[in-house]
GROMACS .gro file of C-alpha atoms in nm:
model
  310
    1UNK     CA    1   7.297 -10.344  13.188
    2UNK     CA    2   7.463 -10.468  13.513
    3UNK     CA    3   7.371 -10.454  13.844
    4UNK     CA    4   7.586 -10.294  14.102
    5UNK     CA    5   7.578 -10.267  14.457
    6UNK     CA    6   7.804  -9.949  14.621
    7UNK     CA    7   7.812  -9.959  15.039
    8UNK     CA    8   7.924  -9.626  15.113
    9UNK     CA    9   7.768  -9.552  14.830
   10UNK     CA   10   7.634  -9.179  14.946
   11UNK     CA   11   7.961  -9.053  15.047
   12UNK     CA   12   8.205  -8.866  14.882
   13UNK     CA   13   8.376  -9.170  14.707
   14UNK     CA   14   8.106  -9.350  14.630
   15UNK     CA   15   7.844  -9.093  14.530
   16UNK     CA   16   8.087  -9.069  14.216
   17UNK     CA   17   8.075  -9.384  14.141
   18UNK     CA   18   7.734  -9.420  14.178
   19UNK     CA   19   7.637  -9.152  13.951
   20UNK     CA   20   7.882  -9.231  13.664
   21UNK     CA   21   7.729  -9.604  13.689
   22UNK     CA   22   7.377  -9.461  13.670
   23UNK     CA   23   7.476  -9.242  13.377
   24UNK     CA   24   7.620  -9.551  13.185
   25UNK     CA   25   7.233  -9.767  13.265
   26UNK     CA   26   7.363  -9.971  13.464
   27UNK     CA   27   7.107 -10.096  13.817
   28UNK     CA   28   7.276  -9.938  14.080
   29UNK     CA   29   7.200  -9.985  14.463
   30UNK     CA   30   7.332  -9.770  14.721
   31UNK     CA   31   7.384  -9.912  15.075
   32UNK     CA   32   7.479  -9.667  15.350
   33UNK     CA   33   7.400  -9.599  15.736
   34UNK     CA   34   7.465  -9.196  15.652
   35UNK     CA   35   7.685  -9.203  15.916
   36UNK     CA   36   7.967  -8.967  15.719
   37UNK     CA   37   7.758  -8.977  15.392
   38UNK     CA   38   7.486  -8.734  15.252
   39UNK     CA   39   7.143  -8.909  15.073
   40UNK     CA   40   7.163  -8.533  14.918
   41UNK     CA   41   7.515  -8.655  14.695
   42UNK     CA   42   7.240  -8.887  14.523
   43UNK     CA   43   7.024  -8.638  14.427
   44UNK     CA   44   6.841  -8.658  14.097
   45UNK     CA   45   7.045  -9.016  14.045
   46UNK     CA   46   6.853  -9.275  13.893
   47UNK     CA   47   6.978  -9.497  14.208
   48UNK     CA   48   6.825  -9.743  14.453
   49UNK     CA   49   6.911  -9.619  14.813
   50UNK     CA   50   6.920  -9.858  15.094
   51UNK     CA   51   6.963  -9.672  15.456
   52UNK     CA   52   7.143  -9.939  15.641
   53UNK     CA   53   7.450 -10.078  15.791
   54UNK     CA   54   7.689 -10.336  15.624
   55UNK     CA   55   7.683 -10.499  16.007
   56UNK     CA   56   7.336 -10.625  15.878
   57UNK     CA   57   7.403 -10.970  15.769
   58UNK     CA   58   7.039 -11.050  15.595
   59UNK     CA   59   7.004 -10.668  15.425
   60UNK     CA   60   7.384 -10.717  15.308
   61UNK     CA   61   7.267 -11.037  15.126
   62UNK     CA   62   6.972 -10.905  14.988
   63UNK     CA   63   7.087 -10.642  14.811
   64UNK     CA   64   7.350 -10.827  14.689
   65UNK     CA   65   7.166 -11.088  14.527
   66UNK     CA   66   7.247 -11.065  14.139
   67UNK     CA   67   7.488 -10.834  14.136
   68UNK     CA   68   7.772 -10.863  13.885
   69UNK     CA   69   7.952 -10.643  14.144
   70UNK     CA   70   8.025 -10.454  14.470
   71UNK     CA   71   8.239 -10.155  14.499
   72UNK     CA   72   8.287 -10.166  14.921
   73UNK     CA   73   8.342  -9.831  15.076
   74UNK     CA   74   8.118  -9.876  15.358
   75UNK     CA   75   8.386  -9.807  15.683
   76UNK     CA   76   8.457  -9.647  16.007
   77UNK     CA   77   8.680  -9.365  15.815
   78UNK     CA   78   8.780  -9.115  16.080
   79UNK     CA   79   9.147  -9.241  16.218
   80UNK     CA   80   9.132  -9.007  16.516
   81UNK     CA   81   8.761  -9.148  16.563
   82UNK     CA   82   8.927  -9.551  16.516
   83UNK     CA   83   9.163  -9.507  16.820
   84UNK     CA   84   8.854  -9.382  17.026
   85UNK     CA   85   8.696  -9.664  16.949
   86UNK     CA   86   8.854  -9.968  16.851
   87UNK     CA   87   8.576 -10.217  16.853
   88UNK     CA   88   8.320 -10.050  16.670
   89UNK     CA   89   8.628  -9.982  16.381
   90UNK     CA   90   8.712 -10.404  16.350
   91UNK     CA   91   8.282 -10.433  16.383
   92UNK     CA   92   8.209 -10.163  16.095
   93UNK     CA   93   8.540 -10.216  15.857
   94UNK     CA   94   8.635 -10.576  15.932
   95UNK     CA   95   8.317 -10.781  15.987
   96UNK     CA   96   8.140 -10.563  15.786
   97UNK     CA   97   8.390 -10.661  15.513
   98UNK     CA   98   8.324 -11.073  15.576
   99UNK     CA   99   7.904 -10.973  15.563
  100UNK     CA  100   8.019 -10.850  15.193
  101UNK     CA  101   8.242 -11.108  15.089
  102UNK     CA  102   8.001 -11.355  15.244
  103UNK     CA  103   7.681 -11.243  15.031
  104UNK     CA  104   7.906 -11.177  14.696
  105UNK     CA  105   8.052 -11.560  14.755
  106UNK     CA  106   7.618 -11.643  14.682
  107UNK     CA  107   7.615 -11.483  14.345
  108UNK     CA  108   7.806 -11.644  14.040
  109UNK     CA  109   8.142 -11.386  13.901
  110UNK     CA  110   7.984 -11.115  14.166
  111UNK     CA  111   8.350 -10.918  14.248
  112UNK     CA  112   8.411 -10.700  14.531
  113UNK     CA  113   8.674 -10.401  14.513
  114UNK     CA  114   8.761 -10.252  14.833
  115UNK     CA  115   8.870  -9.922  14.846
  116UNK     CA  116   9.172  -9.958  15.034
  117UNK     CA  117   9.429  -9.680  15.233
  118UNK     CA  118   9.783  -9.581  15.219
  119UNK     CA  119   9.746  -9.576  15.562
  120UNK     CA  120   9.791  -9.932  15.556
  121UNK     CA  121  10.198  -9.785  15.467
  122UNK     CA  122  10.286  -9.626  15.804
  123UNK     CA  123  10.492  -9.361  15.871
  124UNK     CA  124  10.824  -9.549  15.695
  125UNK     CA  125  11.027  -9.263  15.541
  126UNK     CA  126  11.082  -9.498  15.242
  127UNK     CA  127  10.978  -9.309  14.898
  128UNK     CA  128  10.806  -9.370  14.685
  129UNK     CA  129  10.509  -9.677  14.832
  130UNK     CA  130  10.544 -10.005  14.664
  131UNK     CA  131  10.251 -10.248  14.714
  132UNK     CA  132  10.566 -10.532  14.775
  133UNK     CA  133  10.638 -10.304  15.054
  134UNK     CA  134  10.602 -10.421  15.425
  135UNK     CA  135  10.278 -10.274  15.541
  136UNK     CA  136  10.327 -10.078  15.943
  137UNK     CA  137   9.988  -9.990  16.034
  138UNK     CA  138   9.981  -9.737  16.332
  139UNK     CA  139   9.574  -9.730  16.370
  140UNK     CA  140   9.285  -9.955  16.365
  141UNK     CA  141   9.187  -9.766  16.088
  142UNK     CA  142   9.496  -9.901  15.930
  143UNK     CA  143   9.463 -10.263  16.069
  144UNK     CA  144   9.129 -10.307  15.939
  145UNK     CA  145   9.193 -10.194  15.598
  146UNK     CA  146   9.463 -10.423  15.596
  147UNK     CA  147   9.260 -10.673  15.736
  148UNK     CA  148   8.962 -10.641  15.454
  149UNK     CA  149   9.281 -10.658  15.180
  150UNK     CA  150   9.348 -10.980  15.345
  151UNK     CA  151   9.016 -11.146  15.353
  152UNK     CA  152   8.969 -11.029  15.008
  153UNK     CA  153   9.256 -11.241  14.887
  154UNK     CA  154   9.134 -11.515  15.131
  155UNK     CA  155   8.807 -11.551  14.969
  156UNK     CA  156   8.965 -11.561  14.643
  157UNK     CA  157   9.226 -11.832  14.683
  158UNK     CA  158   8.988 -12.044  14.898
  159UNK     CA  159   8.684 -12.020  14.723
  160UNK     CA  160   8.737 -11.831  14.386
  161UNK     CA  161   8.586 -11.532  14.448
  162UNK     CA  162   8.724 -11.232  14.165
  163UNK     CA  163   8.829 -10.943  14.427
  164UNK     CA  164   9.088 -10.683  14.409
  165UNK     CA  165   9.190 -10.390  14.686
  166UNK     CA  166   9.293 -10.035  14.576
  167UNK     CA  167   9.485  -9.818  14.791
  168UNK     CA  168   9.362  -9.473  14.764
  169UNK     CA  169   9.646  -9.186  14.856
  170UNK     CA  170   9.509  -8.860  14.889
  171UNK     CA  171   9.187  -8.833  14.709
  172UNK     CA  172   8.985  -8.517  14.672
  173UNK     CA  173   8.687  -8.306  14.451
  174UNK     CA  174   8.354  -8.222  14.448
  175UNK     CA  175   8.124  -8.316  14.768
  176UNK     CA  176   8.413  -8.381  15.006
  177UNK     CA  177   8.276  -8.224  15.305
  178UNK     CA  178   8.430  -7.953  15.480
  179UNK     CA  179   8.274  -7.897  15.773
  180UNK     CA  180   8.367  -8.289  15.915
  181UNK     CA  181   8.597  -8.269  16.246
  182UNK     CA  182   8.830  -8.440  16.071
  183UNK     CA  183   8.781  -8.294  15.717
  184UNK     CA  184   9.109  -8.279  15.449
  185UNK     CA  185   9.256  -7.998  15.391
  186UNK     CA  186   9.167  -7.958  15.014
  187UNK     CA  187   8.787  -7.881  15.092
  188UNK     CA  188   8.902  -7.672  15.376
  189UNK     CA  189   9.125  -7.444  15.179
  190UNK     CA  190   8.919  -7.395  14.881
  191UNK     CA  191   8.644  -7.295  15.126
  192UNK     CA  192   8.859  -7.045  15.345
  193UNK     CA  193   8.987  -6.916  14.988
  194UNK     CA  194   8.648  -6.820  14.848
  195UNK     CA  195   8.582  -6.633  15.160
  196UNK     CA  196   8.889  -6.487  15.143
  197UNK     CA  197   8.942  -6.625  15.518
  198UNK     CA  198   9.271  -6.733  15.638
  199UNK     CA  199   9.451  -7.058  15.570
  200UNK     CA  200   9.575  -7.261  15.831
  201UNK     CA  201   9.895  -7.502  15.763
  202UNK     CA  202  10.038  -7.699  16.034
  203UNK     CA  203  10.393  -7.724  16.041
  204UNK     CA  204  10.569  -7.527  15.720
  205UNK     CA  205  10.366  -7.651  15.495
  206UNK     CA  206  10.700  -7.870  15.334
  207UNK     CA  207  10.498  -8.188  15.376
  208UNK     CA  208  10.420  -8.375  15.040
  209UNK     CA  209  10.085  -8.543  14.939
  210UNK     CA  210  10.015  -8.777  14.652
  211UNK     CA  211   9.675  -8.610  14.536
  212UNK     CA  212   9.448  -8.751  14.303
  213UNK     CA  213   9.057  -8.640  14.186
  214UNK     CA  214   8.796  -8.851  14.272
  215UNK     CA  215   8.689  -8.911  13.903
  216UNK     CA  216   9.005  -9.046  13.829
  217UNK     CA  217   8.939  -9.277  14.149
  218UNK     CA  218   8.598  -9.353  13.999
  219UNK     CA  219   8.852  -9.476  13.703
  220UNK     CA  220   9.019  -9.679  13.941
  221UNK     CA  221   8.745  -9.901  14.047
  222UNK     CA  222   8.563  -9.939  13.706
  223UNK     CA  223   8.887 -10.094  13.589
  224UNK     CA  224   8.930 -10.306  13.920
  225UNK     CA  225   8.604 -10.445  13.852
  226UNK     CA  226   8.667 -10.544  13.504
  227UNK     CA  227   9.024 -10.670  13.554
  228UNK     CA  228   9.316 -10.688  13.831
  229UNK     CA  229   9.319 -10.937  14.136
  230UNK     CA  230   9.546 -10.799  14.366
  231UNK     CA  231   9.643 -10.506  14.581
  232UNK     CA  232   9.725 -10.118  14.373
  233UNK     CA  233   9.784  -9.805  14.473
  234UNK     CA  234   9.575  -9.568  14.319
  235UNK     CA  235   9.739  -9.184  14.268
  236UNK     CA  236   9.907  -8.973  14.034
  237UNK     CA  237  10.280  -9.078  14.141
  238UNK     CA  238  10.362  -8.753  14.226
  239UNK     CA  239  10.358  -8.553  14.506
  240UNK     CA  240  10.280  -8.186  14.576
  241UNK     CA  241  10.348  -7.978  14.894
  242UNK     CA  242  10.082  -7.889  15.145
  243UNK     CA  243  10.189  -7.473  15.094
  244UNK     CA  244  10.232  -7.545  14.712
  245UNK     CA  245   9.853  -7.666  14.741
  246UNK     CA  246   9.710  -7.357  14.969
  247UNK     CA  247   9.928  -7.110  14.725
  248UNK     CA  248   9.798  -7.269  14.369
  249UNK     CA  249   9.425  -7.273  14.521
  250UNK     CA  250   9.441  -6.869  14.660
  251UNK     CA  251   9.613  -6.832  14.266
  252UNK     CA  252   9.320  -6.992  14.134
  253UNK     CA  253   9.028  -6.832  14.328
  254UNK     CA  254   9.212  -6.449  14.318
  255UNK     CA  255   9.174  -6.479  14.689
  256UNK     CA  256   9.298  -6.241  14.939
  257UNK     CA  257   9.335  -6.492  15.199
  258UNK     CA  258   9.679  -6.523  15.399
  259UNK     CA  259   9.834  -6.856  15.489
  260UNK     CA  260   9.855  -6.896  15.874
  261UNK     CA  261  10.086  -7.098  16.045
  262UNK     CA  262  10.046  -7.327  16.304
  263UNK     CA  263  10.285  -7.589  16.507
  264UNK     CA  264  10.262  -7.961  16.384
  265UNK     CA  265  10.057  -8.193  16.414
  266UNK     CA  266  10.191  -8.468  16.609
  267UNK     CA  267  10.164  -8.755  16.409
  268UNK     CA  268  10.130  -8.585  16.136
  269UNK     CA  269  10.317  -8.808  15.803
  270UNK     CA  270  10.592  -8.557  15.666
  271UNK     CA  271  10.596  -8.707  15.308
  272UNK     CA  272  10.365  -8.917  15.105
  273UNK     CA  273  10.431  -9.039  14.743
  274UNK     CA  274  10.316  -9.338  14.526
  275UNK     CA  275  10.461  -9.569  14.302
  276UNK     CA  276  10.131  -9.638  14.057
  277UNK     CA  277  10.311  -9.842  13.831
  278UNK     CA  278  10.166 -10.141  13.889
  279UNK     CA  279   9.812 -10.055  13.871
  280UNK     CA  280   9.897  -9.864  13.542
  281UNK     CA  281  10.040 -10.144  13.373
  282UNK     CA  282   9.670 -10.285  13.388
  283UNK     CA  283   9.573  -9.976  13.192
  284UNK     CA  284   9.497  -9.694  13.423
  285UNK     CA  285   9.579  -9.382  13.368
  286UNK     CA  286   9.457  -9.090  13.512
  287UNK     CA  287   9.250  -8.826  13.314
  288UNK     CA  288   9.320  -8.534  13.587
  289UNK     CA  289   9.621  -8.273  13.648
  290UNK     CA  290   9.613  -8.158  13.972
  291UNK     CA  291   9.524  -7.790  13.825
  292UNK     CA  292   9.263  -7.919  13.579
  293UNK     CA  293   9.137  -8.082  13.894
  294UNK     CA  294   9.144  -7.798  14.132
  295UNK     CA  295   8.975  -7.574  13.887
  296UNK     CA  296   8.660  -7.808  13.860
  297UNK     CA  297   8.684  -7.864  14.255
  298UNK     CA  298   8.681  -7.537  14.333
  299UNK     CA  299   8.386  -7.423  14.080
  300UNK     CA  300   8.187  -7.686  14.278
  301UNK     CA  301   8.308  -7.596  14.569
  302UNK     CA  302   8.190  -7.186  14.458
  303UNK     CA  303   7.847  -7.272  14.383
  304UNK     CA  304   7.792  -7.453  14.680
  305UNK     CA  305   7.859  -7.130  14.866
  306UNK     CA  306   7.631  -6.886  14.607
  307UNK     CA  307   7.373  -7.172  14.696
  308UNK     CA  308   7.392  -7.116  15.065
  309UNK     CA  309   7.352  -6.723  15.015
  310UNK     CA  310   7.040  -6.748  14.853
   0.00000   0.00000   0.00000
C-alpha cells in the first residue's frame, strides 16, 4: 500500500483517479477547495478528504508528509474565468504549484505529476502537436500551466525531485459537469440528446478535437507516476469533428434532437490533434475507442437524469 495525495482530487479528473487508487488499497488523500469540484464524486470512496486550498502552505505540507506521490490537478481551470482574473490564476495554478513541489521536495522519492494542457500549444495551425514544439500560450490559463511544467523540471534538475507533466487534449466521461458556464461540449450534448433538446454547434461543426476518456487519462498518470520525467501529451492521436461528435452521440441515444447552428466562437481553435507517440513509447496505450467511450459516458450520463426524476 502507498500513500497518495490528489489536489483537485474531487473534480472530474481527479475523482477518477482517486477512486481507481482506493480500489487498488492504496491511502489516498483528497485535497480540494470545491471550487469546480463535487465532495459528492467521492462518494462511498474509501478516501481521506481535505477541504482546502493548495495556496495553504502548512495544510499542503501536511498532507503531503509520506506520500510516495502527488497527482496535482488543483487549478484555476476556467480560461474565460483566467483572463478575468489574472492574479488569482498565477496565485491558484502557479504558486500553488511551488506549495506542492515545495512539500513533495520534504518526503524521500515523493513524485508530483501535473496534469498539464494543450492549451499550453496555441492556436499554431501546425498538425499534429509535438511536445518539441514551440509552446504560444494565448491565456494565463496557458502561461501558468506552462509555468508549473517548468518548475516541475526545475525542481528536478536542481534538487532531484522525480516529476513529470502530461498534457491532457480533450478529455471527457462520467461526472464532467454540464451545467458549468464554461462546460465542454461532450457533457452538454449527451445531456441535450437524452432530452431530445436541441444541439447547439458553433461554427459548422468542421472543427477537430483530439478526445480521450478520462479512464484512459487515469492510465496516463498511474504510468507517469511509476515512470517518465518529462513533458507528454496525453490523447488518442486522432481527431474527430465537433458535428461527427453531436451526430454519433444523437446515433447512440436514438435521440430526436436537431443540431442547431450558431456563428463562431471567436477564438475558438479550428483544429486540434496530437502526436502521442512519445508518451506511448513509455507504454501507454489507451484502453478506450471513442464509441466504447461514449456508450459508457452516456449510460452515466442517463442515470444521472432517471436519478433527478425520482
Amino acid at each position: 500500500m502507498k500513500k497518495y495525495v490528489i489536489t483537485g482530487g474531487a473534480g472530474f479528473i481527479g475523482s477518477h483517479i482517486a477512486e481507481y487508487l482506493s480500489i487498488q488499497g492504496h491511502q489516498v488523500t483528497v485535497l480540494d477547495s470545491l471550487r469546480t469540484g463535487f465532495e459528492k464524486n467521492l462518494s462511498g470512496l474509501n478516501v481521506q478528504f481535505e477541504k482546502g486550498d493548495i495556496r495553504d502552505k502548512a495544510l499542503v505540507e501536511e498532507l503531503v508528509q509520506g506520500a510516495n506521490g502527488i497527482f496535482h490537478l488543483a487549478a484555476l481551470v476556467s480560461i474565460p474565468e483566467s483572463l478575468l482574473n489574472i492574479k488569482e490564476c498565477i496565485d491558484i495554478n502557479t504558486l500553488g504549484t511551488i506549495n506542492i513541489l515545495e512539500a513533495a521536495k520534504k518526503n524521500a522519492s515523493c513524485k508530483v505529476v501535473l496534469s498539464s494542457s494543450a492549451a499550453n500549444y496555441g492556436d499554431n495551425p501546425v498538425l499534429p502537436k509535438i511536445e518539441m514544439m514551440t509552446p504560444e500560450p494565448m491565456t494565463p490559463y496557458a502561461v501558468t500551466k506552462l509555468d508549473g511544467e517548468f518548475y516541475l523540471k526545475m525542481y528536478q534538475d536542481q534538487w532531484g525531485l522525480p516529476t513529470a507533466s502530461l498534457r491532457y487534449f480533450n478529455v471527457f466521461g462520467p461526472r464532467q459537469n454540464p451545467k458549468s458556464a464554461y462546460a465542454a461540449a461532450v457533457p452538454i450534448f449527451i445531456n441535450n440528446a437524452l432530452q431530445n433538446k436541441p444541439i447547439t454547434i458553433y461554427g459548422d461543426g468542421l472543427q477537430t478535437r483530439d478526445f480521450i476518456y478520462v479512464k484512459d487519462v487515469v492510465k496516463a498518470n498511474l504510468l507517469a507516476c511509476e515512470t517518465g520525467t518529462d513533458i507528454y501529451n496525453v490523447a488518442l492521436g486522432h481527431s474527430t469533428s465537433i458535428l461527427e461528435l453531436a451526430e454519433r452521440i444523437i446515433e447512440i441515444t436514438n435521440s430526436t434532437s436537431q443540431i442547431q447552428f450558431l456563428e463562431e466562437r471567436s477564438g475558438d481553435i479550428k483544429h486540434s490533434k496530437a502526436d502521442p507517440s512519445k508518451f506511448n513509447t513509455l507504454g501507454f496505450k489507451p484502453d478506450y475507442s471513442i464509441a466504447r467511450a461514449l456508450e459508457e459516458t452516456i449510460d452515466f450520463y442517463h442515470q444521472e437524469l432517471l436519478k433527478a426524476q425520482v
